[in-house]
Each structure stands twice: as structure tokens, then as C-alpha cells.
Short mmCIF file of C-alpha atoms in Angstrom, two decimals:
data_model
loop_
_atom_site.label_atom_id
_atom_site.label_comp_id
_atom_site.label_asym_id
_atom_site.label_seq_id
_atom_site.Cartn_x
_atom_site.Cartn_y
_atom_site.Cartn_z
CA MET A 1 5.56 105.53 69.85
CA ILE A 2 6.31 102.49 67.72
CA ILE A 3 3.18 100.51 68.58
CA GLU A 4 -0.05 101.97 69.80
CA CYS A 5 -3.28 100.11 70.55
CA LYS A 6 -6.25 102.31 71.29
CA ASN A 7 -9.45 100.81 72.72
CA VAL A 8 -8.98 97.64 70.74
CA TRP A 9 -11.83 95.17 70.59
CA ARG A 10 -11.73 91.95 68.69
CA THR A 11 -14.71 89.67 68.53
CA PHE A 12 -15.08 86.35 66.80
CA GLN A 13 -18.27 84.92 65.46
CA LEU A 14 -18.86 81.52 67.02
CA HIS A 15 -19.78 78.64 64.68
CA SER A 16 -17.99 80.43 61.91
CA GLY A 17 -17.01 77.04 60.53
CA SER A 18 -20.29 77.02 58.62
CA SER A 19 -18.89 77.86 55.24
CA LEU A 20 -21.31 75.77 53.21
CA LEU A 21 -23.60 77.63 50.88
CA ARG A 22 -26.77 76.17 52.36
CA GLU A 23 -26.01 77.35 55.88
CA ARG A 24 -24.94 80.76 54.65
CA LEU A 25 -28.20 81.21 52.78
CA VAL A 26 -30.25 80.08 55.76
CA ASN A 27 -28.34 82.42 58.06
CA THR A 28 -28.74 85.35 55.73
CA LEU A 29 -32.41 84.72 55.07
CA THR A 30 -33.32 84.28 58.72
CA ARG A 31 -31.01 87.14 59.66
CA ARG A 32 -29.52 84.94 62.29
CA THR A 33 -26.31 86.27 63.66
CA GLY A 34 -24.20 83.79 65.51
CA GLN A 35 -23.04 84.25 69.04
CA GLU A 36 -19.98 86.37 69.48
CA PHE A 37 -16.91 85.67 71.48
CA VAL A 38 -14.97 88.66 72.72
CA ALA A 39 -11.26 87.88 72.48
CA LEU A 40 -10.06 91.39 73.31
CA ARG A 41 -12.06 93.91 75.27
CA ASP A 42 -11.10 97.54 75.16
CA VAL A 43 -7.36 96.98 75.22
CA SER A 44 -5.16 100.07 75.18
CA PHE A 45 -1.42 100.26 75.55
CA SER A 46 1.60 101.56 73.76
CA VAL A 47 5.18 100.51 73.30
CA GLU A 48 8.04 102.93 72.87
CA GLU A 49 10.82 102.27 70.44
CA GLY A 50 13.45 99.98 71.92
CA GLU A 51 11.23 98.76 74.71
CA SER A 52 10.59 95.10 75.26
CA LEU A 53 7.18 93.99 76.31
CA GLY A 54 6.25 90.67 77.84
CA ILE A 55 2.62 89.61 77.64
CA VAL A 56 1.37 87.18 80.26
CA GLY A 57 -1.97 85.62 81.03
CA ARG A 58 -3.75 82.30 81.18
CA ASN A 59 -4.62 80.25 78.11
CA GLY A 60 -7.34 81.99 76.14
CA ALA A 61 -6.62 85.39 77.67
CA GLY A 62 -6.23 86.94 74.23
CA LYS A 63 -2.44 87.07 74.05
CA SER A 64 -2.09 85.44 70.66
CA THR A 65 -4.97 87.43 69.22
CA LEU A 66 -3.23 90.59 70.32
CA LEU A 67 0.00 89.51 68.63
CA CYS A 68 -1.93 88.76 65.44
CA LEU A 69 -3.39 92.25 65.46
CA ILE A 70 0.02 93.83 65.96
CA SER A 71 1.60 91.78 63.19
CA GLY A 72 -1.21 92.71 60.82
CA LEU A 73 -2.72 89.26 60.39
CA ALA A 74 -6.11 90.36 61.63
CA GLU A 75 -7.79 93.69 62.07
CA PRO A 76 -9.44 94.94 65.23
CA THR A 77 -13.24 94.87 65.29
CA ARG A 78 -13.19 98.26 66.94
CA GLY A 79 -10.40 100.61 67.95
CA SER A 80 -7.09 101.09 66.24
CA VAL A 81 -3.70 99.42 66.10
CA THR A 82 -0.85 101.54 64.80
CA VAL A 83 2.51 99.97 64.08
CA ASN A 84 5.40 102.07 62.79
CA GLY A 85 8.09 99.68 61.78
CA ARG A 86 9.09 96.52 60.06
CA VAL A 87 7.71 93.54 61.93
CA ALA A 88 9.16 90.07 62.05
CA ALA A 89 6.65 87.83 63.73
CA LEU A 90 7.36 84.30 64.80
CA LEU A 91 3.89 83.15 65.74
CA ALA A 92 4.07 79.55 64.67
CA LEU A 93 7.29 77.76 63.92
CA GLY A 94 7.79 76.89 60.32
CA ALA A 95 4.35 78.08 59.24
CA GLY A 96 5.64 78.70 55.74
CA PHE A 97 7.77 75.58 55.49
CA HIS A 98 7.11 72.90 52.94
CA PRO A 99 8.29 69.36 53.72
CA ASP A 100 9.34 68.56 50.14
CA LEU A 101 11.65 71.54 49.81
CA THR A 102 15.19 71.42 51.14
CA GLY A 103 16.25 73.43 54.15
CA ARG A 104 17.93 75.98 51.93
CA GLU A 105 14.92 76.37 49.63
CA ASN A 106 12.68 76.79 52.65
CA LEU A 107 15.11 79.30 54.07
CA LEU A 108 14.93 81.52 50.99
CA LEU A 109 11.14 81.19 50.74
CA ASN A 110 10.72 82.03 54.40
CA ALA A 111 13.16 84.91 54.18
CA ALA A 112 11.12 86.33 51.29
CA MET A 113 7.93 86.07 53.33
CA MET A 114 9.62 87.66 56.31
CA GLY A 115 10.52 90.60 54.10
CA PHE A 116 14.16 90.08 53.18
CA SER A 117 15.27 91.45 49.86
CA GLU A 118 16.83 88.93 47.50
CA LYS A 119 20.29 90.42 47.95
CA ASP A 120 20.08 90.36 51.73
CA ALA A 121 18.67 86.87 51.79
CA ARG A 122 21.47 85.49 49.67
CA SER A 123 24.23 87.28 51.50
CA ARG A 124 22.82 86.27 54.88
CA GLN A 125 21.99 82.68 54.15
CA ASP A 126 25.33 81.28 55.29
CA GLU A 127 25.08 83.23 58.51
CA ILE A 128 21.57 81.89 59.10
CA ILE A 129 22.56 78.31 58.33
CA ASP A 130 25.52 78.69 60.62
CA PHE A 131 23.34 80.07 63.40
CA SER A 132 20.87 77.22 63.05
CA GLY A 133 23.63 74.62 63.40
CA ILE A 134 21.95 72.43 60.77
CA GLY A 135 25.15 71.98 58.80
CA GLU A 136 25.13 69.69 55.80
CA PHE A 137 21.48 68.75 56.29
CA ILE A 138 20.57 72.13 54.84
CA ASP A 139 20.32 70.60 51.36
CA GLU A 140 18.13 67.71 52.46
CA PRO A 141 14.31 67.88 52.24
CA LEU A 142 12.70 69.31 55.33
CA ARG A 143 10.63 66.20 55.97
CA THR A 144 13.82 64.41 56.99
CA TYR A 145 14.43 66.97 59.74
CA SER A 146 13.66 66.45 63.40
CA THR A 147 11.18 68.84 65.00
CA GLY A 148 14.04 70.58 66.74
CA MET A 149 15.94 71.15 63.51
CA GLY A 150 12.94 72.71 61.76
CA MET A 151 12.38 74.93 64.75
CA ARG A 152 16.00 76.05 64.79
CA LEU A 153 15.89 76.94 61.12
CA ALA A 154 12.68 78.97 61.49
CA PHE A 155 14.04 80.79 64.50
CA SER A 156 17.38 81.50 62.88
CA ILE A 157 15.64 83.20 59.97
CA ALA A 158 13.42 85.37 62.16
CA VAL A 159 16.21 86.67 64.36
CA ASN A 160 18.36 87.51 61.38
CA VAL A 161 15.87 89.70 59.51
CA ASP A 162 17.00 92.82 61.35
CA PRO A 163 13.43 93.72 62.18
CA GLU A 164 12.45 96.92 63.87
CA ILE A 165 9.91 94.96 65.86
CA LEU A 166 10.42 91.33 66.76
CA ILE A 167 7.37 89.39 67.90
CA VAL A 168 7.74 85.94 69.38
CA ASP A 169 4.87 83.76 70.55
CA GLU A 170 5.85 81.02 72.98
CA VAL A 171 8.33 79.39 70.70
CA LEU A 172 11.49 79.52 72.74
CA ALA A 173 10.33 76.53 74.75
CA VAL A 174 11.41 74.04 72.10
CA GLY A 175 15.02 73.25 71.32
CA ASP A 176 17.92 72.17 73.43
CA GLN A 177 19.61 74.25 76.10
CA VAL A 178 22.54 75.24 73.95
CA PHE A 179 20.32 76.56 71.18
CA THR A 180 17.95 78.31 73.58
CA ALA A 181 20.91 80.05 75.17
CA LYS A 182 22.12 81.12 71.75
CA CYS A 183 18.66 82.48 70.91
CA LEU A 184 18.43 84.41 74.14
CA LYS A 185 21.82 85.92 73.49
CA ARG A 186 20.75 86.89 69.99
CA ILE A 187 17.50 88.44 71.20
CA ARG A 188 19.44 90.49 73.72
CA GLU A 189 21.75 91.67 70.95
CA ILE A 190 18.78 92.64 68.79
CA ARG A 191 17.28 94.52 71.71
CA ASN A 192 20.50 96.31 72.43
CA ASN A 193 20.56 97.44 68.82
CA GLY A 194 17.38 99.33 69.48
CA CYS A 195 14.86 96.82 68.22
CA THR A 196 11.49 96.63 69.90
CA PHE A 197 10.66 93.20 71.23
CA ILE A 198 7.34 91.66 72.17
CA CYS A 199 6.92 88.17 73.46
CA VAL A 200 4.33 85.91 74.95
CA SER A 201 5.57 83.24 77.28
CA HIS A 202 4.43 81.08 80.12
CA SER A 203 7.93 80.97 81.51
CA PRO A 204 8.30 83.69 84.15
CA THR A 205 12.09 83.48 84.21
CA LEU A 206 12.32 83.97 80.49
CA ILE A 207 9.97 86.91 80.45
CA GLU A 208 11.63 88.64 83.36
CA GLU A 209 14.99 88.15 81.76
CA LEU A 210 14.05 89.44 78.31
CA CYS A 211 11.47 92.15 78.94
CA ASP A 212 11.39 95.39 80.79
CA GLN A 213 7.68 96.10 80.44
CA GLY A 214 4.83 93.76 81.19
CA LEU A 215 1.22 93.42 80.13
CA TRP A 216 -1.13 91.06 81.93
CA LEU A 217 -4.24 90.00 80.06
CA ASP A 218 -7.16 88.07 81.43
CA SER A 219 -10.34 87.18 79.50
CA GLY A 220 -9.39 89.73 76.88
CA GLU A 221 -8.94 92.59 79.27
CA VAL A 222 -5.83 94.30 80.53
CA VAL A 223 -5.43 93.46 84.18
CA MET A 224 -2.21 95.31 84.71
CA GLN A 225 0.60 96.93 82.81
CA GLY A 226 3.85 98.37 84.01
CA LYS A 227 7.37 97.35 84.96
CA ILE A 228 7.87 93.67 84.28
CA ARG A 229 8.87 92.92 87.83
CA ASP A 230 5.70 94.42 89.32
CA VAL A 231 3.47 92.76 86.74
CA MET A 232 5.09 89.36 87.23
CA GLN A 233 4.90 89.66 91.00
CA ALA A 234 1.19 90.40 90.83
CA TYR A 235 0.62 87.76 88.16
CA LYS A 236 2.43 85.05 90.07
CA GLY A 237 0.54 85.98 93.20
CA GLY A 238 -2.68 85.84 91.16
CA ARG A 239 -3.60 89.11 92.77
CA ILE A 240 -5.60 91.76 90.94
CA PRO A 241 -3.86 95.04 91.76
CA THR A 242 -5.75 98.03 93.03
CA ALA A 243 -6.13 100.99 90.73
CA GLY A 244 -3.32 102.95 92.41
CA GLU A 245 -0.74 100.33 91.58
CA GLN A 246 -1.34 100.37 87.83
CA THR A 247 1.31 102.73 86.74
CA GLY A 248 2.91 102.69 83.35
CA MET B 1 -0.12 95.93 57.03
CA ALA B 2 3.33 96.35 58.38
CA TRP B 3 5.01 94.24 55.74
CA ARG B 4 7.70 96.06 53.83
CA GLY B 5 9.49 93.38 51.96
CA ASP B 6 10.65 92.61 48.49
CA VAL B 7 7.50 91.58 46.59
CA ARG B 8 9.39 90.45 43.50
CA PHE B 9 11.61 88.16 45.52
CA LEU B 10 8.52 86.80 47.26
CA TYR B 11 6.79 86.05 43.94
CA LYS B 12 9.89 84.39 42.64
CA GLN B 13 10.23 82.17 45.69
CA LEU B 14 6.55 81.18 45.74
CA ILE B 15 6.54 80.34 42.04
CA LEU B 16 9.75 78.34 42.43
CA LYS B 17 8.18 76.52 45.37
CA ASP B 18 5.12 75.43 43.36
CA PHE B 19 7.27 74.46 40.41
CA ARG B 20 9.67 72.41 42.53
CA ILE B 21 6.93 70.65 44.43
CA ARG B 22 5.05 69.82 41.25
CA TYR B 23 8.00 68.34 39.42
CA ARG B 24 10.12 66.91 42.21
CA ASN B 25 7.69 64.11 42.92
CA MET B 26 7.26 63.08 39.30
CA SER B 27 9.74 60.70 37.80
CA LEU B 28 8.79 61.90 34.32
CA GLY B 29 9.01 65.54 35.39
CA VAL B 30 8.43 68.13 32.70
CA PHE B 31 7.44 65.41 30.24
CA TRP B 32 4.01 65.34 31.92
CA SER B 33 3.41 68.89 30.70
CA LEU B 34 3.67 67.63 27.15
CA LEU B 35 1.93 64.31 27.55
CA ASN B 36 -1.53 65.60 28.42
CA PRO B 37 -2.00 67.99 25.48
CA LEU B 38 -0.37 65.51 23.11
CA VAL B 39 -2.74 62.73 24.12
CA MET B 40 -5.71 65.10 23.85
CA MET B 41 -4.47 66.23 20.47
CA VAL B 42 -4.18 62.66 19.18
CA VAL B 43 -7.59 61.66 20.53
CA LEU B 44 -9.41 64.73 19.23
CA THR B 45 -7.64 64.48 15.89
CA PHE B 46 -8.72 60.87 15.63
CA VAL B 47 -12.34 61.71 16.50
CA PHE B 48 -12.56 64.67 14.15
CA THR B 49 -10.70 63.30 11.16
CA VAL B 50 -11.87 59.68 11.29
CA ILE B 51 -15.22 59.59 13.10
CA TYR B 52 -16.67 63.02 12.37
CA PRO B 53 -14.46 64.22 9.55
CA SER B 54 -13.87 67.96 9.89
CA LYS B 55 -12.82 70.15 7.01
CA VAL B 56 -10.35 72.13 9.08
CA PRO B 57 -6.84 71.83 7.64
CA LYS B 58 -3.87 71.10 9.91
CA PHE B 59 -6.27 69.79 12.50
CA PRO B 60 -3.62 68.83 15.14
CA VAL B 61 -2.31 72.41 15.26
CA PHE B 62 -5.87 73.73 15.17
CA VAL B 63 -6.92 71.64 18.15
CA LEU B 64 -3.74 72.37 20.15
CA CYS B 65 -4.54 76.09 19.80
CA GLY B 66 -7.69 75.25 21.73
CA ILE B 67 -6.42 72.71 24.22
CA ILE B 68 -3.40 74.63 25.49
CA PRO B 69 -5.23 77.84 26.46
CA PHE B 70 -8.09 75.84 27.93
CA ASN B 71 -5.77 73.63 29.98
CA PHE B 72 -3.92 76.62 31.31
CA PHE B 73 -7.13 78.38 32.13
CA SER B 74 -8.84 75.53 33.94
CA LEU B 75 -5.72 74.50 35.86
CA ALA B 76 -4.80 78.03 36.94
CA TRP B 77 -8.37 78.92 37.79
CA SER B 78 -8.99 75.88 39.97
CA ASN B 79 -5.57 76.04 41.67
CA GLY B 80 -6.01 79.76 42.20
CA THR B 81 -9.44 79.25 43.73
CA VAL B 82 -8.23 76.93 46.48
CA SER B 83 -4.97 78.82 47.04
CA ILE B 84 -5.99 80.88 50.05
CA ALA B 85 -7.85 78.13 51.88
CA GLY B 86 -5.08 75.67 51.02
CA ASN B 87 -2.46 77.97 52.49
CA ALA B 88 -4.43 78.68 55.66
CA PRO B 89 -1.47 78.20 58.05
CA LEU B 90 0.47 80.73 56.03
CA VAL B 91 -2.36 83.23 55.84
CA LYS B 92 -3.03 82.99 59.56
CA ARG B 93 0.54 83.04 60.80
CA VAL B 94 2.79 84.93 58.42
CA SER B 95 2.04 88.47 57.45
CA PHE B 96 2.71 89.39 53.85
CA PRO B 97 0.38 90.81 51.21
CA ARG B 98 -2.30 88.18 50.71
CA GLU B 99 -2.98 88.76 47.02
CA VAL B 100 0.49 87.39 46.38
CA ILE B 101 -0.90 83.91 47.07
CA PRO B 102 -3.56 83.59 44.33
CA ILE B 103 -1.47 85.54 41.84
CA SER B 104 1.67 83.48 42.39
CA THR B 105 -0.41 80.31 42.14
CA VAL B 106 -1.61 81.39 38.71
CA LEU B 107 1.88 82.47 37.67
CA SER B 108 3.33 79.14 38.74
CA SER B 109 1.33 77.50 35.95
CA VAL B 110 3.09 79.73 33.43
CA PRO B 111 6.29 77.64 33.06
CA HIS B 112 4.02 74.68 32.37
CA LEU B 113 2.19 76.77 29.76
CA PHE B 114 5.44 77.93 28.24
CA ILE B 115 6.62 74.36 27.67
CA GLN B 116 3.34 73.57 25.93
CA LEU B 117 3.57 76.68 23.77
CA VAL B 118 7.04 75.67 22.67
CA MET B 119 5.59 72.32 21.70
CA LEU B 120 2.80 74.05 19.77
CA VAL B 121 5.30 76.16 17.86
CA GLY B 122 7.22 72.97 17.09
CA MET B 123 4.05 71.35 15.76
CA ALA B 124 3.29 74.42 13.67
CA LEU B 125 6.74 74.23 12.09
CA ILE B 126 6.31 70.51 11.43
CA PHE B 127 3.05 71.29 9.60
CA GLY B 128 4.88 73.72 7.40
CA ILE B 129 3.67 76.96 8.96
CA HIS B 130 6.23 79.72 8.57
CA PRO B 131 6.90 82.01 11.51
CA GLY B 132 6.18 85.67 10.88
CA LEU B 133 6.19 88.99 12.67
CA GLN B 134 2.56 88.58 13.73
CA TRP B 135 3.73 85.80 16.06
CA LEU B 136 4.76 88.60 18.40
CA TRP B 137 1.05 89.06 19.06
CA LEU B 138 1.21 85.79 20.98
CA ILE B 139 3.06 87.64 23.75
CA VAL B 140 0.39 90.33 23.98
CA VAL B 141 -2.57 87.96 24.03
CA TRP B 142 -0.93 85.75 26.63
CA ILE B 143 -0.13 88.65 28.93
CA LEU B 144 -3.78 89.70 28.76
CA GLU B 145 -4.96 86.16 29.33
CA ILE B 146 -2.68 85.59 32.34
CA GLY B 147 -3.84 88.89 33.80
CA PHE B 148 -7.44 87.81 33.33
CA VAL B 149 -6.85 84.55 35.20
CA CYS B 150 -5.03 86.41 38.01
CA GLY B 151 -8.12 88.58 38.43
CA LEU B 152 -10.37 85.54 38.47
CA ALA B 153 -8.12 83.80 40.99
CA MET B 154 -8.35 86.81 43.32
CA ILE B 155 -12.14 86.80 43.15
CA PHE B 156 -12.62 83.08 43.58
CA SER B 157 -9.91 82.44 46.16
CA ALA B 158 -11.47 85.11 48.37
CA LEU B 159 -14.97 83.69 47.91
CA ASP B 160 -13.75 80.17 48.58
CA VAL B 161 -12.68 81.17 52.08
CA PHE B 162 -16.25 82.07 52.98
CA VAL B 163 -18.21 79.64 50.84
CA LYS B 164 -16.51 76.30 50.35
CA ASP B 165 -18.86 75.43 47.48
CA THR B 166 -16.93 77.88 45.32
CA ARG B 167 -14.37 75.26 44.32
CA TYR B 168 -17.09 72.87 43.15
CA PHE B 169 -18.68 75.61 41.15
CA VAL B 170 -15.33 76.28 39.50
CA GLU B 171 -14.90 72.59 38.68
CA SER B 172 -18.31 72.37 37.01
CA ALA B 173 -17.86 75.66 35.21
CA SER B 174 -14.58 74.41 33.74
CA THR B 175 -16.29 71.34 32.35
CA VAL B 176 -19.03 73.46 30.81
CA LEU B 177 -16.47 75.82 29.33
CA PHE B 178 -14.71 73.00 27.54
CA TRP B 179 -17.76 72.83 25.25
CA LEU B 180 -18.40 76.55 25.07
CA VAL B 181 -14.87 77.39 23.99
CA PRO B 182 -14.18 76.60 20.34
CA ILE B 183 -11.59 73.95 21.12
CA PHE B 184 -12.42 71.27 18.58
CA TYR B 185 -14.83 73.22 16.40
CA ASP B 186 -14.22 76.24 14.25
CA PHE B 187 -15.41 79.71 15.17
CA LYS B 188 -16.93 79.96 11.69
CA VAL B 189 -19.51 77.28 12.44
CA ILE B 190 -20.95 79.37 15.27
CA PRO B 191 -24.11 81.22 14.19
CA VAL B 192 -23.41 84.91 13.66
CA LYS B 193 -25.71 86.11 16.42
CA TYR B 194 -23.66 84.25 19.07
CA ARG B 195 -20.24 85.29 17.82
CA ASP B 196 -20.04 88.64 19.59
CA ILE B 197 -20.86 87.07 22.92
CA TYR B 198 -18.31 84.35 22.31
CA GLN B 199 -15.58 86.90 21.83
CA PHE B 200 -16.21 88.36 25.26
CA ASN B 201 -15.14 85.09 26.83
CA PRO B 202 -11.39 85.61 27.18
CA VAL B 203 -10.68 81.92 26.86
CA ALA B 204 -12.54 81.79 23.56
CA ALA B 205 -10.91 85.05 22.52
CA ILE B 206 -7.43 83.70 23.05
CA VAL B 207 -8.20 80.53 21.13
CA LEU B 208 -9.42 82.68 18.23
CA ALA B 209 -6.42 84.97 18.45
CA MET B 210 -3.99 82.04 18.44
CA ARG B 211 -5.66 80.54 15.38
CA ASN B 212 -5.55 83.92 13.63
CA ILE B 213 -1.87 84.16 14.35
CA LEU B 214 -0.72 80.62 13.71
CA LEU B 215 -3.13 79.25 11.11
CA GLU B 216 -4.39 82.28 9.23
CA ASP B 217 -1.10 84.11 9.28
CA LYS B 218 -2.64 87.42 10.36
CA ALA B 219 -2.83 89.61 13.42
CA PRO B 220 -5.93 89.18 15.62
CA SER B 221 -8.65 91.71 14.78
CA PRO B 222 -8.65 94.99 16.72
CA ILE B 223 -12.20 94.28 17.92
CA LEU B 224 -11.16 90.94 19.38
CA MET B 225 -8.09 92.46 21.05
CA THR B 226 -10.14 95.30 22.49
CA LYS B 227 -12.64 92.88 23.97
CA LEU B 228 -9.89 90.72 25.44
CA ALA B 229 -8.09 93.74 26.90
CA LEU B 230 -11.32 95.18 28.29
CA VAL B 231 -12.39 91.98 30.02
CA SER B 232 -8.88 91.36 31.41
CA VAL B 233 -8.45 94.82 32.87
CA LEU B 234 -11.97 94.77 34.27
CA THR B 235 -11.47 91.37 35.87
CA ILE B 236 -8.21 92.46 37.49
CA ALA B 237 -9.85 95.61 38.84
CA VAL B 238 -12.89 93.79 40.20
CA GLY B 239 -10.69 91.02 41.56
CA HIS B 240 -8.51 93.51 43.37
CA LEU B 241 -11.53 95.29 44.88
CA ILE B 242 -13.24 92.11 46.03
CA PHE B 243 -10.03 90.67 47.42
CA GLN B 244 -9.19 93.81 49.38
CA LYS B 245 -12.70 93.89 50.79
CA LEU B 246 -12.86 90.24 51.81
CA GLN B 247 -9.33 89.68 53.05
CA LYS B 248 -10.05 91.48 56.32
CA ASN B 249 -12.08 88.51 57.43
CA PHE B 250 -9.79 85.75 56.19
CA TYR B 251 -8.27 85.36 59.63
CA GLN B 252 -11.55 84.54 61.27
CA HIS B 253 -12.84 82.21 58.59
CA LEU B 254 -9.80 80.07 57.92
#
């Protein structure tokens, strides 16, 4: 079992934007606890090594929160998340990019954050630049790049880390057809090499093509999990399956 | 956390990033590192040799021994404090050990510090001070001082996520410290009963140690070094504990 989530709950305090001292003091003194929002409610599932899991659900269903828990960005309020492998998570494109650095400088910085060693990063950088198709612009500051170029660079780094677990959140939608096709091909290669893959997408075709397992979330709860085809069929039909159909 | 990367490479890249960003947009570049302490030195020397004549010999070197540590401290402390909140997109979207952020922010002020120290050594030579073996103590005191600021940065960057007033506190505290650290006055003018407390302030301690080394041509006293080492190690330990405890909730509060 490479990823295991056991009875995971994640709640968020509403109005947590109140980070001024005055409000904090008032809240502490009056023992007022803000309202809570339950983002994930008793979610349990596991992923075997080499499996690929597609997570579907409406906006606000808890998909991104779940990915954050798996990639270690947040901790569950209750329950446990166990991950046994090196994770490369692409949750927001170019989150670590700085506009004043050149493409190459950003590449090395991002590679370091993704967990590359210096040696690997330097020996792979040409491959990554080549994959991204950015060419000579690589030594120009990132602020001169188009959105698509930045996206391609970020994606090229993530798929070249050789992760044991690759997590992608709805980021394949950007980019032109040629690049998307290249990415899909690369993800398939990574999967065939035994890497575990998790993605969130609103594109049914993409998810059915890339994943073999499916997880359907709604309002923070697991509606259904099982073979991707069954899950997608039920999801597209908007039909809540009966208990007998929920087979892993 | 499932991050198993190369921490040294990460530090290197983050420090390089800060350094590049800071200097790429300045046409005068590294020269700015020298300009600020030089101007301060000239102004303070003017005030304390012309307006309020001070008996301290080699006053420019004396005052630089105060300004450089103080500048480093206040810059690294305030940058370190806002480092987590200022890198919110990174903290929320890329998983790597969080303490790398405040620590690398502090360390990225070190090249800046180094340039100023080179200038200080140059000034010392101009004023006819001969280098000696005790100059090696400079390395020890600076390692302790940088460690101390890293600890502080961990504490305050974590607090700043939850209470935004932290950064304003740090700003005011820096201003207060400018007067409480013997920058332009001599440690000897401080009444004896306050001296022990003074030495527990690592910024004051490093100013004293630097003057011992450069102006009095002797190694800093063992008592002073013990206090500096004690406070530094303690700050790092407390900083680490607080940071580990608070970082669990960074995600929600950023």
C-alpha cells in the first residue's frame, strides 16, 4: 500500500482571516470558537503501488484538500494519511516561480523544491528544457514568458523528477494540443515505469484515459470508489450508487 | 512529510534566488551594501567627533563594529519574520521542509554581511590595525550570531502567520535596539550593574566581541562567549520547537 487514508477528517475554521492581535485576544478571552467547515468527512481509501487514481467531484467537493493532505501540505484534523514514497505534486502551476529570475534559474530552484539532487538537476536540465520546448527563451526572465510557456516549464520539471507518486491537480487543461499530447504520453510512460499517479480533473475523457481507479467525492464524502469506468459512468449520470455497487 | 530531497541544494537555490532578486534590479548592485554603513559611519563619526566629542580612538572603525552587526541583525530579523507569510503560495502549494524558508532568508543576508565585513577589515587596516590570530574569533562569533538570528526568524515567522502584528512589533523592537546596543557609545560607559544584562543580548555581545578583537587586539572574554553561545543555542532550540508546533496550521492560516 503506497498511500493509505484512514477515516480522514479535515475541518477549516471559518473567518480564520482574523489574524490581527485585537481579534485574537477578543476571541481567546470570550472563548469564541468560529464556525467550522468540514472539507473532508471520514474519507478512507488506499492506493496500491503502480495504480492510477482519478478523483472526480463538483467544485468544493474536497478534491484539492485531499491532494494537499496526500502531498503533506496540510495535516488531517482527525484520521491518518500514510504515504510511502517520494511525491511530486503539481498543485498550482509555477507556484515557486519568480518573475525576475530566468527560466533556467527558476528551473533549478523548482527542481530543488521538488526534491532533485543538485547532480540530477544539472544533468537533467537540458532534457527538461528540451521537453518544455522553450528553446532560447530559457535564459530570459520569466516575466517575459507567456502563460503557456510558464506552464510548460513547470510541467516539464514535475514529470521529470522520477517521482514514486505523481500528483496533478487540474493543470493539464492549459497548453496547446501538441504539448498536452506530449504530457499525456509522458504520464503514461511514468505510469508504465511503475509510478503511482493521482489526478484531479473535470475532463472525463482525460481521467478515463489516464486512470484505472476512480474516487468520487461530494461535499467532502466519498460517494463511490472503484474501477474508473464504473465511477465515471455513475458520476456522469449523477446517480448515487446503491451500497452493493461500491466495490473496490 | 513525504519530501526526500536534497536540502543543501534547496538552501543554495533559495539563497541564490534572494541574492539575484535583490541585486538584479539595482543598477549600483553590490555597491549598495557598502553605501549604507559608510554613510552611517560618516554621519555618526561627524556627530561624535564634532558635536559630542567622544574620547574613543579610531571612532570610524569603532562605530562600524556596531553598525554592521546591527544592520545584519535588523535586516535578517525583519526579512525572516515576514518570510513565511510572504511566501504563502509556496508554503501552500509546494511541499518541502518549511523551516528552510526562514533560515534561507536569514542566510541570504550573509553575502551582504560578508561584503560589509570585508569593508570593515579594510577600514581597520587603513587605521593601522594589524591583523592577528585572534581575528579568527570573528568566524566563531559570527556563526553564533547567524545561528541566533535563524532561531529568531523561526519563532517570529511562525508567529507572523497567526498574528500579523508580529512584523510591526519586530520593526519597533529593532528601532529600540538601535539605542540599547552599544553602537555609538562604549561599553565602558554603561553602569556596572547593567553590564551583565547587556551581554546577554547577542547583538550587544557581538558588538563587544568585535571591538575586543579588532580594537583591543584580544580574544573576547570566555564569559561573553559563553553567554553568546548559550543564548544562540537556546534560541535555535526554542525556535525549532515553536516552528514545528505551529507549522501544522500554516496551511489554514495563510
